[in-house]
Short mmCIF file of C-alpha atoms in Angstrom, two decimals:
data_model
loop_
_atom_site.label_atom_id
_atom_site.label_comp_id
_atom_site.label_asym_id
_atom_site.label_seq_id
_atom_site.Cartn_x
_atom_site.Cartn_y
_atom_site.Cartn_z
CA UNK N 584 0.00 0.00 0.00
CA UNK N 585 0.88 3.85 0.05
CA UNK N 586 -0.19 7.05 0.41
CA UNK N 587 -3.03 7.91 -1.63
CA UNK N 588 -4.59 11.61 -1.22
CA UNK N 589 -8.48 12.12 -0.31
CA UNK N 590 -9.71 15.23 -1.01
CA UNK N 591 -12.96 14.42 0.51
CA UNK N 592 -11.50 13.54 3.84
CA UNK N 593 -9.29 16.60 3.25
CA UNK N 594 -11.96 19.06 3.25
CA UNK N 595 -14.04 17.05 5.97
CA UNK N 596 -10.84 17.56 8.63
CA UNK N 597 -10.41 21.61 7.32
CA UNK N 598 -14.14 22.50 8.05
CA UNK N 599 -14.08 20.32 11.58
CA UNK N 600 -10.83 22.15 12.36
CA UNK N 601 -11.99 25.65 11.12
CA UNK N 602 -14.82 25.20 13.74
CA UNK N 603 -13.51 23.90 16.10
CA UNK N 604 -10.04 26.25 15.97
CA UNK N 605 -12.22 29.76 15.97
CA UNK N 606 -11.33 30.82 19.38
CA UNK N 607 -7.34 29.94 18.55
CA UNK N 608 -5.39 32.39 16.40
CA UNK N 609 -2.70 30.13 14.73
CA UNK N 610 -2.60 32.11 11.43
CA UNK N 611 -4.39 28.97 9.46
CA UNK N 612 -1.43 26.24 10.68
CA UNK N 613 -3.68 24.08 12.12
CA UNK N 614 -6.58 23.52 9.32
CA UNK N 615 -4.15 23.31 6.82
CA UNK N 616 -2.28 20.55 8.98
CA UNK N 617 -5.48 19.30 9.53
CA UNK N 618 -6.26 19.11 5.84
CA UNK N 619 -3.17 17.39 5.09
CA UNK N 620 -3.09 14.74 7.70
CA UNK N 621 -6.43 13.56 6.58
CA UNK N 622 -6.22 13.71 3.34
CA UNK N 623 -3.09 11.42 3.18
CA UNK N 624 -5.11 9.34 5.33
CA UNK N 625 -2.26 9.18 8.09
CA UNK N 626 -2.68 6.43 10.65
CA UNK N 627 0.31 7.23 12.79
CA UNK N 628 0.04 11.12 13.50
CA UNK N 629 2.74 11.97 15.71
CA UNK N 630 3.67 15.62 17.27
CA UNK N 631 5.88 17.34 19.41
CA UNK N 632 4.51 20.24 22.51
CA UNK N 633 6.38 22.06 24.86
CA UNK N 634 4.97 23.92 27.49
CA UNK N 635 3.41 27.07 26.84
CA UNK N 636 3.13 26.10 23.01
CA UNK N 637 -0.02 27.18 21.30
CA UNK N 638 -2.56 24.17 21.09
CA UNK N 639 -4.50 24.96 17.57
CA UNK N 640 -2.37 22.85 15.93
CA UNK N 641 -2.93 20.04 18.12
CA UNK N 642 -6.59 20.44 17.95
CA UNK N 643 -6.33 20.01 14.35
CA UNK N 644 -4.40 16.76 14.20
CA UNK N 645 -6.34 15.14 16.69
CA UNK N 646 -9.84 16.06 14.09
CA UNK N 647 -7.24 14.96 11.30
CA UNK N 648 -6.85 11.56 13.04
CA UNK N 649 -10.64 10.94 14.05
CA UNK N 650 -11.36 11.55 10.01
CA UNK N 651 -8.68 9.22 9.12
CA UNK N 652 -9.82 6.42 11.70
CA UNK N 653 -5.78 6.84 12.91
CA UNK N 654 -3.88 7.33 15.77
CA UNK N 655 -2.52 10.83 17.47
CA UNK N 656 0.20 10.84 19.24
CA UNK N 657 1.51 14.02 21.12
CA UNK N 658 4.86 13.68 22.59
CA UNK N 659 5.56 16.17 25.72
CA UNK N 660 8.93 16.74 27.62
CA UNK N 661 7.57 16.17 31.44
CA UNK N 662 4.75 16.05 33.53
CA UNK N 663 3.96 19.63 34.02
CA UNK N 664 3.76 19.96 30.13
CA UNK N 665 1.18 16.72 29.95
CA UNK N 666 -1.11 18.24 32.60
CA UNK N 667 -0.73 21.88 30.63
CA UNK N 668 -1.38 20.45 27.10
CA UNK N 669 -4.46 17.71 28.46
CA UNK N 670 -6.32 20.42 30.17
CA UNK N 671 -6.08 22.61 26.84
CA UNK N 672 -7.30 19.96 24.79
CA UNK N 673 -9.87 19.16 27.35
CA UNK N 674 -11.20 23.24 27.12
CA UNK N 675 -11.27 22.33 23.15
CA UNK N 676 -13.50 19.33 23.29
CA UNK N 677 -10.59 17.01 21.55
CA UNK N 678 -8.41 14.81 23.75
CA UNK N 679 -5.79 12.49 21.98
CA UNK N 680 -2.77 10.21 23.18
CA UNK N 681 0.34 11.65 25.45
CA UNK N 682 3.91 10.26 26.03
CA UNK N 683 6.00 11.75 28.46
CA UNK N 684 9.24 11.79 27.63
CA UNK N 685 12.34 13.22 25.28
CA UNK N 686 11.40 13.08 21.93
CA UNK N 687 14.23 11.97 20.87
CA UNK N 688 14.12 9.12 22.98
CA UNK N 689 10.33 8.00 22.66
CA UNK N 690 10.55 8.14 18.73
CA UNK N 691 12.05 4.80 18.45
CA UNK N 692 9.14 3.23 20.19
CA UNK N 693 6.39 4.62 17.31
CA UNK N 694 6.46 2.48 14.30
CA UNK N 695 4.93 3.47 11.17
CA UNK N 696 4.49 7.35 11.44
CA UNK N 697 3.21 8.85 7.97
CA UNK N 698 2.43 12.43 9.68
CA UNK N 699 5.08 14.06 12.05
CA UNK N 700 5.14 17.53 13.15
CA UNK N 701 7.96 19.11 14.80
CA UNK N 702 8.87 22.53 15.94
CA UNK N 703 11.89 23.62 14.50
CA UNK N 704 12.51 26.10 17.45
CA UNK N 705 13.06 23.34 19.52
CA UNK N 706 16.76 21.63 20.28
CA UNK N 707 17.78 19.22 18.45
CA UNK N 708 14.47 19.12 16.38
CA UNK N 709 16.82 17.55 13.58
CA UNK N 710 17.46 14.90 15.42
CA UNK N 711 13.70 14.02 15.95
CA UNK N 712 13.14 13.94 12.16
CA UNK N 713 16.16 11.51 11.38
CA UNK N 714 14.74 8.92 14.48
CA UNK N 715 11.40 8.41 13.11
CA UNK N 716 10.36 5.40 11.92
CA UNK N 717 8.21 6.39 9.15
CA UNK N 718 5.50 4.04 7.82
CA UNK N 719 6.02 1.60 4.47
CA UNK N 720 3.71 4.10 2.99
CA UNK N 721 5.58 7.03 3.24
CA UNK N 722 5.14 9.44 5.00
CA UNK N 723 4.96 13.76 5.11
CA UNK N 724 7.15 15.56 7.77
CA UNK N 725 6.45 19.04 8.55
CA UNK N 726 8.91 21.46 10.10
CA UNK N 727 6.88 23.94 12.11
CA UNK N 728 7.64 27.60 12.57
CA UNK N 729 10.25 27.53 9.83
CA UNK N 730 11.30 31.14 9.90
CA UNK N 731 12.99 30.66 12.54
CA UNK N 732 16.46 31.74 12.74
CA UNK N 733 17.72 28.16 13.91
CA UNK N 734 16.59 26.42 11.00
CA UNK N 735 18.54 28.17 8.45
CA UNK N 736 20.94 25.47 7.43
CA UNK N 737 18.34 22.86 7.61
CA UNK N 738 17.95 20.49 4.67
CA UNK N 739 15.45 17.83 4.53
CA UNK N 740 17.77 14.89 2.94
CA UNK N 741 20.04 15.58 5.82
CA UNK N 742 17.57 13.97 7.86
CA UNK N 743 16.12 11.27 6.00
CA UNK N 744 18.21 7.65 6.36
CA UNK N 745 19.19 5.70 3.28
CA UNK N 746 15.80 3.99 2.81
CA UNK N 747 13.82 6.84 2.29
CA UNK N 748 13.45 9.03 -1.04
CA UNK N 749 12.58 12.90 -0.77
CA UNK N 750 9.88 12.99 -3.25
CA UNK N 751 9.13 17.00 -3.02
CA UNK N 752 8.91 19.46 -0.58
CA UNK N 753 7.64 23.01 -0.05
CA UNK N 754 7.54 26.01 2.38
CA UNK N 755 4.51 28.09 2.71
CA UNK N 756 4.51 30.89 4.72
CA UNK N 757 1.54 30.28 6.86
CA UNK N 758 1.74 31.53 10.54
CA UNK N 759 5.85 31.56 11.29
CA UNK N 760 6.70 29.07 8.44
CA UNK N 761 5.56 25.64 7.04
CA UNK N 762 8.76 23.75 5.74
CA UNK N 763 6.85 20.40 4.40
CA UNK N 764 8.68 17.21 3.40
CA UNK N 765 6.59 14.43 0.80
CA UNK N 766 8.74 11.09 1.77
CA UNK N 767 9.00 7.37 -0.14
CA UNK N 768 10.44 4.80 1.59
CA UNK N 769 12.30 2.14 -0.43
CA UNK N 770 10.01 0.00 -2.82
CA UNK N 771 7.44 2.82 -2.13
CA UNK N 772 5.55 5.42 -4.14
CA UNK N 773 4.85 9.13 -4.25
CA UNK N 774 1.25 8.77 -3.80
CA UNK N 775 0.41 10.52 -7.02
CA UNK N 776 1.36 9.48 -10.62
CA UNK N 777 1.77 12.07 -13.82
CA UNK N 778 -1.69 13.99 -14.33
CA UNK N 779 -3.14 12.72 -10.80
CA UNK N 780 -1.75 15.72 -9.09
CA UNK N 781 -4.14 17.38 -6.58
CA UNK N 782 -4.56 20.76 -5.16
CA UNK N 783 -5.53 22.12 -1.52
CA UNK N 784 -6.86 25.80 -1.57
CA UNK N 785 -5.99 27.25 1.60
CA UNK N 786 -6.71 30.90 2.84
CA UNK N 787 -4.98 32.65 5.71
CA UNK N 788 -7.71 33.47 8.05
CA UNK N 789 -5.64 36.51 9.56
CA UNK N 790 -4.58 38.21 6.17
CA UNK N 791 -7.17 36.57 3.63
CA UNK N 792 -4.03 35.41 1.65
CA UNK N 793 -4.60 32.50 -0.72
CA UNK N 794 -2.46 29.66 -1.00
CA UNK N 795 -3.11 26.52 -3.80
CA UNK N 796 -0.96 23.94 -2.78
CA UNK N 797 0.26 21.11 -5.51
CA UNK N 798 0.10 17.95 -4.00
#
């Protein structure tokens, strides 16, 4: 099997999340997240959250995995952080799964991930990214709050192992940066053959921007 996009289940997750997210002002990340998580049909959604972090994009992974019938994994640094992030979830309606622990440490216990988000303001947020074990599908990575000064030398095929393939990425510069990785692993596939590409529509809530993403 591999990823194959939904634009159905896309637009499902982006209207949940858009109500759901209108008391949050996350610039758009977390419908467009959202959007993308379900429509690649993820079934291992996995996050990082540190405390004080804004929760939008949360909220929208955790609709993204209820539309998918998958799995949502938020993975926060200590205790204080997991009471912080549950009770914010809680005050949103959504509640999803949390392991306590270093990410860099917990990664190698989640098999199969097809949808990881990671803050790139974070230490060693590279190191994340090369420890995940993504899913025979494939999988998409996305590298939150890009613009950040830290994650000016980053390149995605520094963090991919040998059996992966970089199939395409993009940044879109929705709320402080989207860097977004498309990933094969070996014997896999894109997800989209010549003259099956797709195309999300996304506008920025904040600035009524307009962004058509090719998929």
């Amino acid at each position: 099997m591999k990823l194959v996009w939904s634009p159905e289940t896309a637009s499902k997750a982006y209207i949940d999340t858009v109500k759901t997210c209108e008391l949050f002002q996350e610039s758009g990340v977390a419908e467009l997240v959202s959007a993308m998580a379900a429509g690649w049909n993820a079934q291992l959604i996995v996050e990082t959250w540190s405390q004080g972090g804004l929760i939008a994009t949360s909220v929208g992974l955790a609709i993204a995995s209820r539309n998918s019938c998958g799995r949502h994994v938020c993975l926060v640094p200590d205790e204080q952080s997991r009471s912080e992030y549950v009770e914010a979830m809680g005050e949103a309606g959504v509640s999803t799964e949390v392991i306590v622990g270093k990410a860099e440490d917990v990664m190698g216990g989640l098999s199969g991930v097809d949808f990881l988000v990671v803050d790139c303001r974070r230490r060693n947020f590279q190191r994340v990214f090369r420890l995940a074990k993504l899913s025979h599908r494939g999988a998409v990575l996305v590298c939150k709050n890009a613009n950040s000064t830290s994650n000016t030398s980053f390149k995605w095929r520094s963090v991919l192992d040998h059996g992966s393939r970089l199939v395409r990425t993009v940044f879109l510069p929705v709320g402080k940066g989207l860097d977004i990785a498309h990933v094969a692993t070996s014997g896999g596939s894109s997800g989209s053959t010549q003259g099956q590409s797709r195309w999300i529509r996304h506008v920025d809530r904040e600035s009524g921007e307009e962004y058509v993403i090719r998929k």
